Amino acid sequence: MSTYLLVPGFWLGAWAWEKVTRPLREAGHDVHPVTLTGLGDRAHLAGPGVDLETHIQDIVNTVVFADLNEVILVAHSGAGAPVTGAADRIPERVARIVYLDSGPLADGMTQLDTTEPEWRAFIEKRVAERGGGVGYPLISWEEQERAGAGLEGLGEAEREWFASRATPQPYGTMTQPLTLKGGADALPKTLIACSFPLERVHAMIAAGHPAFAALAGLEWSFASVPTGHWPMFSKPEETAAALAALALNSRP
């Protein structure tokens, strides 16, 4: 049996993992889906004080207060930053970091730093006009595609379920720089590619692309669940199977 901590990306709460959590638990694993402050069932806690540090502490506290060890820490999409930060704080409790259609953020970077100038301007305008300056509301499916998020596997039912429960992403989590001390550098890490083909990932690493340079280390392994950007909705069984397979390869 392995212990999993599942952290969802932007606009989502623990509810998003429902169809992944079930098969993992049925296989005998200990699974903890997380809702970060200001999102999902904790949306009432949203406000200008919620930032990246808040979300890092959410994850750290979940692990520490539940006394979890040898955790397989899973980050979907925008959860890559807080998961990377949390693993840096408590590496002794983490067996592996898994980036599910996600990736690590470098020390000193913000989530907004990963966006092109045109898209960054779009986000800033959306936050100012529709998010009260403190939240980034869910954008349309057309805008998602413009941002590069694949919608494969998201039918009408999945889109309605997503939109009906989505809550604005606390903007401070996107603008506060990540601070790392190297605590998690040596931890095993896995990228599970979904909307971005694994072949392209390897090609970018080989070419020395700056965004993929960190993935060239020996601590990295790779897997894929070919689908859109939200595999917990489009291919939950396959996502659970890919995560379960990592239990055999995490450090004892």
Coordinates of N, CA and C in Angstrom, one line a residue, residues 40-238:
G40 N -13.0 25.4 -4.0 CA -13.9 24.3 -3.7 C -14.7 24.6 -2.4
D41 N -14.7 23.6 -1.5 CA -15.4 23.7 -0.3 C -14.8 24.7 0.7
R42 N -13.6 25.2 0.3 CA -13.0 26.2 1.1 C -13.0 27.6 0.4
A43 N -13.9 27.8 -0.5 CA -14.0 29.0 -1.2 C -14.4 30.2 -0.3
H44 N -15.0 29.9 0.8 CA -15.4 31.0 1.7 C -14.1 31.6 2.4
L45 N -13.0 31.0 2.2 CA -11.7 31.5 2.8 C -10.9 32.4 1.8
A46 N -11.5 32.6 0.6 CA -10.8 33.3 -0.4 C -10.7 34.8 0.0
G47 N -9.6 35.4 -0.4 CA -9.4 36.8 -0.1 C -8.0 37.3 -0.5
P48 N -7.7 38.5 -0.4 CA -6.4 39.1 -0.8 C -5.2 38.5 -0.1
G49 N -5.4 37.9 1.1 CA -4.3 37.3 1.8 C -3.9 35.9 1.4
V50 N -4.7 35.3 0.5 CA -4.4 33.9 0.0 C -3.3 34.0 -1.1
D51 N -2.2 33.4 -0.9 CA -1.1 33.4 -1.9 C -0.5 32.1 -2.0
L52 N 0.6 32.0 -2.7 CA 1.3 30.7 -2.9 C 1.8 30.1 -1.6
E53 N 2.3 30.9 -0.7 CA 2.7 30.4 0.6 C 1.5 29.8 1.3
T54 N 0.3 30.3 1.2 CA -0.8 29.7 1.8 C -1.0 28.3 1.3
H55 N -1.0 28.1 0.0 CA -1.2 26.8 -0.6 C -0.1 25.8 -0.3
I56 N 1.1 26.3 -0.2 CA 2.3 25.5 0.2 C 2.0 25.0 1.7
Q57 N 1.6 25.9 2.5 CA 1.3 25.5 3.9 C 0.1 24.6 4.0
D58 N -0.9 24.7 3.2 CA -2.0 23.8 3.2 C -1.5 22.4 3.0
I59 N -0.6 22.2 2.0 CA -0.1 20.9 1.7 C 0.8 20.3 2.8
V60 N 1.7 21.2 3.3 CA 2.6 20.8 4.4 C 1.7 20.4 5.6
N61 N 0.7 21.2 6.0 CA -0.1 20.9 7.2 C -0.9 19.6 7.0
T62 N -1.4 19.3 5.8 CA -2.1 18.1 5.6 C -1.2 16.9 5.8
V63 N 0.0 17.0 5.3 CA 0.9 15.9 5.5 C 1.3 15.7 7.0
V64 N 1.7 16.8 7.6 CA 2.2 16.8 9.0 C 1.1 16.4 10.0
F65 N 0.0 17.0 9.9 CA -1.0 16.8 10.9 C -1.7 15.4 10.8
A66 N -1.7 14.9 9.6 CA -2.2 13.5 9.4 C -1.0 12.5 9.6
D67 N 0.2 13.0 9.9 CA 1.3 12.2 10.1 C 1.6 11.2 9.0
L68 N 1.6 11.8 7.8 CA 1.8 10.9 6.6 C 3.3 10.9 6.3
N69 N 3.7 9.7 5.8 CA 5.1 9.5 5.4 C 5.2 8.7 4.1
E70 N 6.3 8.8 3.5 CA 6.5 8.1 2.2 C 5.4 8.5 1.2
V71 N 5.1 9.8 1.2 CA 3.9 10.2 0.4 C 4.3 10.4 -1.1
I72 N 3.4 9.9 -2.0 CA 3.5 10.2 -3.4 C 2.7 11.4 -3.6
L73 N 3.3 12.5 -3.8 CA 2.7 13.9 -3.9 C 2.4 14.2 -5.3
V74 N 1.1 14.3 -5.6 CA 0.7 14.5 -7.0 C 0.2 15.9 -7.3
A75 N 0.8 16.6 -8.3 CA 0.4 17.9 -8.7 C -0.2 17.9 -10.0
H76 N -1.5 18.4 -10.1 CA -2.1 18.6 -11.5 C -2.0 20.0 -11.9
S77 N -1.5 20.3 -13.1 CA -1.5 21.6 -13.7 C -0.9 22.6 -12.8
G78 N -1.6 23.7 -12.5 CA -1.1 24.8 -11.7 C -0.7 24.5 -10.3
A79 N -1.0 23.2 -9.8 CA -0.6 22.8 -8.5 C 0.9 22.5 -8.5
G80 N 1.6 22.6 -9.6 CA 3.0 22.3 -9.6 C 3.8 23.2 -8.7
A81 N 3.4 24.5 -8.6 CA 4.2 25.4 -7.8 C 4.0 25.1 -6.3
P82 N 2.8 25.0 -5.8 CA 2.7 24.7 -4.3 C 3.2 23.3 -4.0
V83 N 3.1 22.4 -4.8 CA 3.6 21.0 -4.5 C 5.1 21.0 -4.5
T84 N 5.7 21.7 -5.4 CA 7.2 21.8 -5.4 C 7.6 22.5 -4.1
G85 N 6.9 23.6 -3.7 CA 7.3 24.3 -2.5 C 7.1 23.4 -1.3
A86 N 6.0 22.7 -1.2 CA 5.8 21.8 -0.1 C 6.8 20.7 0.0
A87 N 7.2 20.1 -1.1 CA 8.2 19.0 -1.1 C 9.5 19.6 -0.6
D88 N 9.8 20.8 -0.9 CA 11.1 21.4 -0.5 C 11.1 21.6 1.0
R89 N 9.9 21.8 1.6 CA 9.9 22.0 3.1 C 10.0 20.7 3.8
I90 N 9.3 19.6 3.3 CA 9.2 18.4 4.1 C 9.7 17.2 3.2
P91 N 10.9 17.2 2.6 CA 11.3 16.1 1.8 C 11.4 14.8 2.5
E92 N 11.6 14.8 3.8 CA 11.8 13.6 4.5 C 10.5 12.8 4.6
R93 N 9.4 13.4 4.2 CA 8.1 12.8 4.3 C 7.6 12.4 2.8
V94 N 8.3 12.7 1.8 CA 7.9 12.5 0.5 C 8.7 11.4 -0.2
A95 N 8.0 10.5 -0.8 CA 8.7 9.4 -1.6 C 8.9 9.8 -3.0
R96 N 7.9 10.5 -3.6 CA 8.0 10.9 -5.0 C 7.1 12.1 -5.3
I97 N 7.5 12.9 -6.2 CA 6.7 14.0 -6.7 C 6.2 13.6 -8.1
V98 N 4.9 13.8 -8.3 CA 4.4 13.4 -9.6 C 3.7 14.7 -10.2
Y99 N 4.1 15.0 -11.4 CA 3.6 16.2 -12.1 C 2.7 15.7 -13.2
L100 N 1.4 15.8 -13.0 CA 0.3 15.3 -13.9 C -0.1 16.5 -14.8
D101 N 0.4 16.4 -16.1 CA 0.3 17.5 -17.0 C 0.7 18.8 -16.4
S102 N 1.8 18.8 -15.7 CA 2.2 19.9 -14.9 C 3.8 19.9 -15.0
G103 N 4.4 20.7 -14.1 CA 5.8 20.8 -14.1 C 6.3 21.6 -12.9
P104 N 7.5 21.5 -12.5 CA 8.1 22.3 -11.4 C 8.3 23.7 -11.8
L105 N 8.2 24.6 -10.8 CA 8.5 26.0 -11.0 C 9.9 26.2 -10.4
A106 N 10.7 27.0 -11.0 CA 12.0 27.3 -10.5 C 12.0 28.3 -9.4
D107 N 13.0 28.3 -8.6 CA 13.2 29.2 -7.5 C 13.1 30.7 -8.0
G108 N 12.3 31.5 -7.3 CA 12.1 32.9 -7.7 C 11.1 33.2 -8.8
M109 N 10.5 32.2 -9.4 CA 9.5 32.4 -10.4 C 8.1 32.4 -9.9
T110 N 7.2 33.1 -10.6 CA 5.8 33.1 -10.3 C 5.1 32.3 -11.4
Q111 N 3.9 31.9 -11.1 CA 3.1 31.2 -12.1 C 2.9 32.1 -13.3
L112 N 2.7 33.4 -13.1 CA 2.5 34.3 -14.3 C 3.8 34.4 -15.1
D113 N 4.9 34.1 -14.6 CA 6.2 34.2 -15.4 C 6.2 33.1 -16.4
T114 N 5.4 32.1 -16.3 CA 5.4 31.0 -17.3 C 4.5 31.3 -18.5
T115 N 3.8 32.4 -18.5 CA 2.8 32.7 -19.5 C 3.5 33.7 -20.5
E116 N 3.0 33.7 -21.7 CA 3.4 34.7 -22.8 C 2.9 36.1 -22.4
P117 N 3.5 37.1 -22.8 CA 3.1 38.5 -22.4 C 1.6 38.8 -22.8
E118 N 1.2 38.3 -24.0 CA -0.2 38.6 -24.4 C -1.2 37.9 -23.4
W119 N -0.9 36.6 -23.1 CA -1.8 35.9 -22.2 C -1.7 36.4 -20.8
R120 N -0.5 36.9 -20.4 CA -0.4 37.5 -19.0 C -1.3 38.7 -18.9
A121 N -1.3 39.5 -20.0 CA -2.2 40.7 -20.0 C -3.6 40.4 -19.9
F122 N -4.0 39.3 -20.6 CA -5.4 38.8 -20.6 C -5.8 38.4 -19.1
I123 N -4.9 37.7 -18.5 CA -5.2 37.2 -17.1 C -5.3 38.5 -16.2
E124 N -4.4 39.4 -16.3 CA -4.4 40.6 -15.4 C -5.7 41.4 -15.6
K125 N -6.2 41.5 -16.9 CA -7.4 42.2 -17.2 C -8.6 41.4 -16.6
R126 N -8.6 40.1 -16.8 CA -9.7 39.3 -16.3 C -9.8 39.4 -14.8
V127 N -8.7 39.3 -14.1 CA -8.7 39.4 -12.6 C -9.2 40.8 -12.2
A128 N -8.8 41.9 -12.9 CA -9.2 43.2 -12.5 C -10.7 43.4 -12.8
E129 N -11.2 42.9 -13.9 CA -12.6 43.2 -14.3 C -13.6 42.3 -13.7
R130 N -13.2 41.0 -13.5 CA -14.2 40.0 -13.1 C -13.9 39.3 -11.8
G131 N -12.7 39.5 -11.3 CA -12.3 38.8 -10.1 C -12.0 39.7 -8.9
G132 N -12.4 41.0 -9.1 CA -12.3 41.9 -7.9 C -10.8 42.2 -7.5
G133 N -9.9 41.8 -8.4 CA -8.5 42.0 -8.2 C -7.9 41.0 -7.3
V134 N -8.7 40.0 -6.9 CA -8.1 39.0 -6.0 C -8.4 37.5 -6.5
G135 N -9.2 37.4 -7.5 CA -9.4 36.0 -8.0 C -9.4 36.0 -9.6
Y136 N -9.0 34.8 -10.1 CA -9.0 34.6 -11.5 C -10.1 33.6 -11.8
P137 N -11.2 34.1 -12.3 CA -12.4 33.3 -12.5 C -12.2 32.3 -13.7
L138 N -12.9 31.2 -13.6 CA -12.8 30.2 -14.7 C -13.1 30.9 -16.1
I139 N -12.2 30.5 -17.0 CA -12.4 31.1 -18.4 C -13.1 30.1 -19.3
S140 N -13.6 30.6 -20.4 CA -14.4 29.8 -21.3 C -13.5 28.7 -21.9
W141 N -14.2 27.7 -22.5 CA -13.5 26.6 -23.1 C -12.7 27.1 -24.3
E142 N -13.2 28.0 -25.1 CA -12.4 28.6 -26.2 C -11.2 29.3 -25.7
E143 N -11.3 30.0 -24.6 CA -10.1 30.6 -24.0 C -9.1 29.6 -23.4
Q144 N -9.7 28.5 -22.9 CA -8.8 27.4 -22.4 C -7.9 26.9 -23.6
E145 N -8.5 26.7 -24.7 CA -7.8 26.2 -25.9 C -6.7 27.3 -26.3
R146 N -7.1 28.5 -26.3 CA -6.2 29.6 -26.6 C -5.0 29.6 -25.7
A147 N -5.2 29.2 -24.4 CA -4.1 29.1 -23.5 C -3.3 27.9 -23.6
G148 N -3.7 27.0 -24.5 CA -3.0 25.7 -24.7 C -3.4 24.5 -24.0
A149 N -4.6 24.6 -23.3 CA -5.1 23.5 -22.5 C -6.0 22.6 -23.4
G150 N -5.6 21.4 -23.6 CA -6.3 20.5 -24.5 C -7.6 20.0 -23.8
L151 N -8.7 20.0 -24.6 CA -10.0 19.6 -24.1 C -10.4 18.2 -24.5
E152 N -9.5 17.4 -25.0 CA -9.8 16.1 -25.4 C -10.4 15.3 -24.3
G153 N -11.5 14.6 -24.6 CA -12.1 13.7 -23.6 C -13.1 14.4 -22.7
L154 N -13.2 15.8 -22.8 CA -14.2 16.5 -22.0 C -15.5 16.7 -22.8
G155 N -16.5 15.8 -22.6 CA -17.7 16.0 -23.3 C -18.6 17.0 -22.5
E156 N -19.8 17.1 -23.0 CA -20.8 18.1 -22.4 C -21.0 17.8 -20.9
A157 N -21.1 16.6 -20.5 CA -21.3 16.3 -19.1 C -20.1 16.7 -18.2
E158 N -18.9 16.3 -18.7 CA -17.7 16.7 -18.0 C -17.5 18.2 -17.8
R159 N -17.8 18.9 -18.9 CA -17.7 20.4 -18.9 C -18.7 21.0 -18.0
E160 N -19.9 20.5 -18.0 CA -20.9 21.0 -17.1 C -20.5 20.8 -15.6
W161 N -20.0 19.6 -15.3 CA -19.6 19.2 -14.0 C -18.5 20.1 -13.5
F162 N -17.5 20.3 -14.4 CA -16.4 21.2 -14.1 C -16.8 22.6 -13.8
A163 N -17.6 23.2 -14.7 CA -18.0 24.6 -14.6 C -18.9 24.8 -13.4
S164 N -19.7 23.8 -13.1 CA -20.7 24.0 -12.0 C -20.0 24.1 -10.6
R165 N -18.8 23.5 -10.5 CA -18.1 23.4 -9.2 C -16.8 24.3 -9.2
A166 N -16.4 24.8 -10.3 CA -15.2 25.6 -10.3 C -15.3 26.9 -9.5
T167 N -14.3 27.3 -8.9 CA -14.2 28.6 -8.1 C -13.0 29.4 -8.6
P168 N -13.1 30.7 -8.4 CA -11.9 31.5 -8.9 C -10.6 31.1 -8.2
Q169 N -9.6 31.1 -9.0 CA -8.2 30.8 -8.4 C -7.7 32.1 -7.7
P170 N -7.3 31.9 -6.4 CA -6.8 33.1 -5.7 C -5.6 33.7 -6.5
Y171 N -5.7 34.9 -6.8 CA -4.7 35.5 -7.7 C -3.3 35.6 -7.0
G172 N -3.2 35.7 -5.7 CA -1.9 35.8 -5.0 C -1.1 34.5 -5.2
T173 N -1.8 33.4 -5.5 CA -1.0 32.2 -5.8 C -0.3 32.2 -7.1
M174 N -0.7 33.2 -8.0 CA -0.1 33.3 -9.3 C 1.0 34.4 -9.4
T175 N 1.0 35.2 -8.4 CA 1.9 36.4 -8.4 C 3.0 36.3 -7.4
Q176 N 2.9 35.5 -6.4 CA 4.0 35.4 -5.4 C 5.1 34.5 -5.9
P177 N 6.3 34.9 -5.9 CA 7.4 34.0 -6.3 C 7.6 32.8 -5.4
L178 N 8.0 31.7 -6.0 CA 8.3 30.5 -5.2 C 9.7 30.6 -4.7
T179 N 9.8 30.2 -3.4 CA 11.1 30.2 -2.7 C 11.5 28.8 -2.4
L180 N 12.7 28.4 -2.9 CA 13.1 27.0 -2.7 C 14.5 27.0 -2.1
K181 N 14.8 26.0 -1.3 CA 16.1 25.8 -0.7 C 16.8 24.5 -1.1
G182 N 16.3 23.9 -2.1 CA 16.9 22.7 -2.6 C 16.6 21.4 -1.9
G183 N 15.7 21.5 -0.9 CA 15.4 20.3 -0.1 C 14.8 19.1 -0.9
A184 N 14.2 19.3 -2.0 CA 13.6 18.3 -2.7 C 14.3 17.9 -4.0
D185 N 15.5 18.5 -4.2 CA 16.2 18.3 -5.5 C 16.5 16.8 -5.8
A186 N 16.8 16.0 -4.8 CA 17.2 14.6 -5.0 C 16.0 13.7 -5.0
L187 N 14.8 14.1 -4.7 CA 13.7 13.3 -4.6 C 13.3 12.7 -6.0
P188 N 12.8 11.4 -6.1 CA 12.4 10.9 -7.3 C 11.2 11.8 -7.8
K189 N 11.2 12.0 -9.1 CA 10.1 12.8 -9.8 C 9.6 12.1 -11.0
T190 N 8.3 12.2 -11.3 CA 7.7 11.7 -12.5 C 6.9 12.7 -13.2
L191 N 7.0 12.8 -14.5 CA 6.1 13.6 -15.3 C 5.1 12.6 -16.0
I192 N 3.8 12.8 -15.8 CA 2.8 12.1 -16.5 C 2.3 13.0 -17.6
A193 N 2.7 12.8 -18.8 CA 2.2 13.7 -19.9 C 0.8 13.3 -20.3
C194 N 0.0 14.3 -20.6 CA -1.4 14.1 -21.0 C -1.7 14.8 -22.3
S195 N -1.8 16.1 -22.3 CA -2.1 16.9 -23.5 C -0.9 17.2 -24.3
F196 N 0.3 17.1 -23.7 CA 1.5 17.4 -24.4 C 2.2 16.0 -24.6
P197 N 2.3 15.6 -25.9 CA 2.9 14.2 -26.2 C 4.2 14.0 -25.5
L198 N 4.4 12.8 -25.0 CA 5.7 12.5 -24.3 C 6.8 12.6 -25.3
E199 N 6.6 12.3 -26.6 CA 7.7 12.3 -27.5 C 8.2 13.8 -27.6
R200 N 7.3 14.7 -27.6 CA 7.7 16.1 -27.7 C 8.5 16.5 -26.4
V201 N 8.1 16.0 -25.3 CA 8.7 16.3 -24.0 C 10.2 15.9 -24.1
H202 N 10.4 14.6 -24.6 CA 11.8 14.1 -24.7 C 12.6 14.9 -25.7
A203 N 11.9 15.4 -26.8 CA 12.6 16.2 -27.8 C 13.0 17.5 -27.2
M204 N 12.2 18.1 -26.4 CA 12.5 19.4 -25.8 C 13.6 19.3 -24.8
I205 N 13.6 18.2 -24.1 CA 14.7 18.0 -23.1 C 16.0 17.8 -23.9
A206 N 16.0 17.0 -24.9 CA 17.2 16.8 -25.7 C 17.7 18.0 -26.3
A207 N 16.8 18.9 -26.7 CA 17.2 20.2 -27.3 C 17.7 21.2 -26.3
G208 N 17.5 20.9 -25.1 CA 18.0 21.9 -24.0 C 17.0 23.1 -23.8
H209 N 15.7 22.9 -24.2 CA 14.8 24.0 -24.0 C 14.7 24.4 -22.5
P210 N 14.8 25.7 -22.3 CA 14.9 26.2 -20.9 C 13.7 25.6 -20.0
A211 N 12.5 25.6 -20.5 CA 11.4 25.1 -19.7 C 11.4 23.6 -19.4
F212 N 12.3 22.9 -20.1 CA 12.4 21.4 -19.9 C 13.7 21.0 -19.3
A213 N 14.6 21.9 -19.2 CA 16.0 21.6 -18.8 C 16.0 20.8 -17.4
A214 N 15.2 21.2 -16.5 CA 15.2 20.6 -15.2 C 14.8 19.1 -15.2
L215 N 14.1 18.7 -16.3 CA 13.7 17.3 -16.4 C 14.7 16.3 -16.9
A216 N 15.9 16.8 -17.2 CA 17.0 16.0 -17.7 C 17.7 15.2 -16.6
G217 N 17.4 15.5 -15.4 CA 18.2 14.8 -14.3 C 17.8 13.3 -14.1
L218 N 18.7 12.6 -13.5 CA 18.5 11.2 -13.3 C 17.3 10.8 -12.3
E219 N 16.9 11.8 -11.6 CA 15.8 11.6 -10.7 C 14.4 11.6 -11.4
W220 N 14.4 11.9 -12.7 CA 13.2 12.0 -13.4 C 12.8 10.7 -14.1
S221 N 11.5 10.3 -14.1 CA 11.0 9.2 -14.9 C 9.7 9.8 -15.6
F222 N 9.2 9.1 -16.6 CA 8.2 9.6 -17.5 C 7.1 8.5 -17.8
A223 N 5.9 9.0 -17.9 CA 4.8 8.1 -18.2 C 3.8 9.0 -19.0
S224 N 2.7 8.4 -19.5 CA 1.8 9.2 -20.3 C 0.4 8.6 -20.1
V225 N -0.6 9.5 -20.1 CA -2.0 9.2 -20.2 C -2.6 10.1 -21.3
P226 N -2.5 9.7 -22.6 CA -2.8 10.6 -23.7 C -4.3 11.0 -23.6
T227 N -4.5 12.3 -23.4 CA -5.9 12.8 -23.3 C -5.7 14.3 -23.2
G228 N -6.8 15.0 -22.8 CA -6.7 16.4 -22.6 C -6.0 16.8 -21.3
H229 N -6.2 18.1 -20.9 CA -5.4 18.7 -19.8 C -6.0 18.3 -18.4
W230 N -7.2 17.7 -18.4 CA -7.9 17.3 -17.2 C -8.1 15.8 -17.2
P231 N -7.1 15.0 -17.0 CA -7.2 13.5 -17.1 C -8.1 12.9 -16.0
M232 N -8.2 13.6 -14.9 CA -9.1 13.1 -13.8 C -10.6 13.1 -14.2
F233 N -10.9 13.9 -15.2 CA -12.2 13.9 -15.8 C -12.4 13.1 -17.0
S234 N -11.4 13.1 -17.9 CA -11.5 12.5 -19.2 C -11.0 11.0 -19.2
K235 N -10.1 10.7 -18.4 CA -9.6 9.3 -18.3 C -9.2 9.0 -16.8
P236 N -10.2 9.0 -15.9 CA -9.9 8.8 -14.5 C -9.3 7.4 -14.2
E237 N -9.9 6.3 -14.8 CA -9.4 5.0 -14.6 C -7.9 4.9 -15.0
E238 N -7.6 5.4 -16.2 CA -6.2 5.3 -16.7 C -5.3 6.2 -15.8

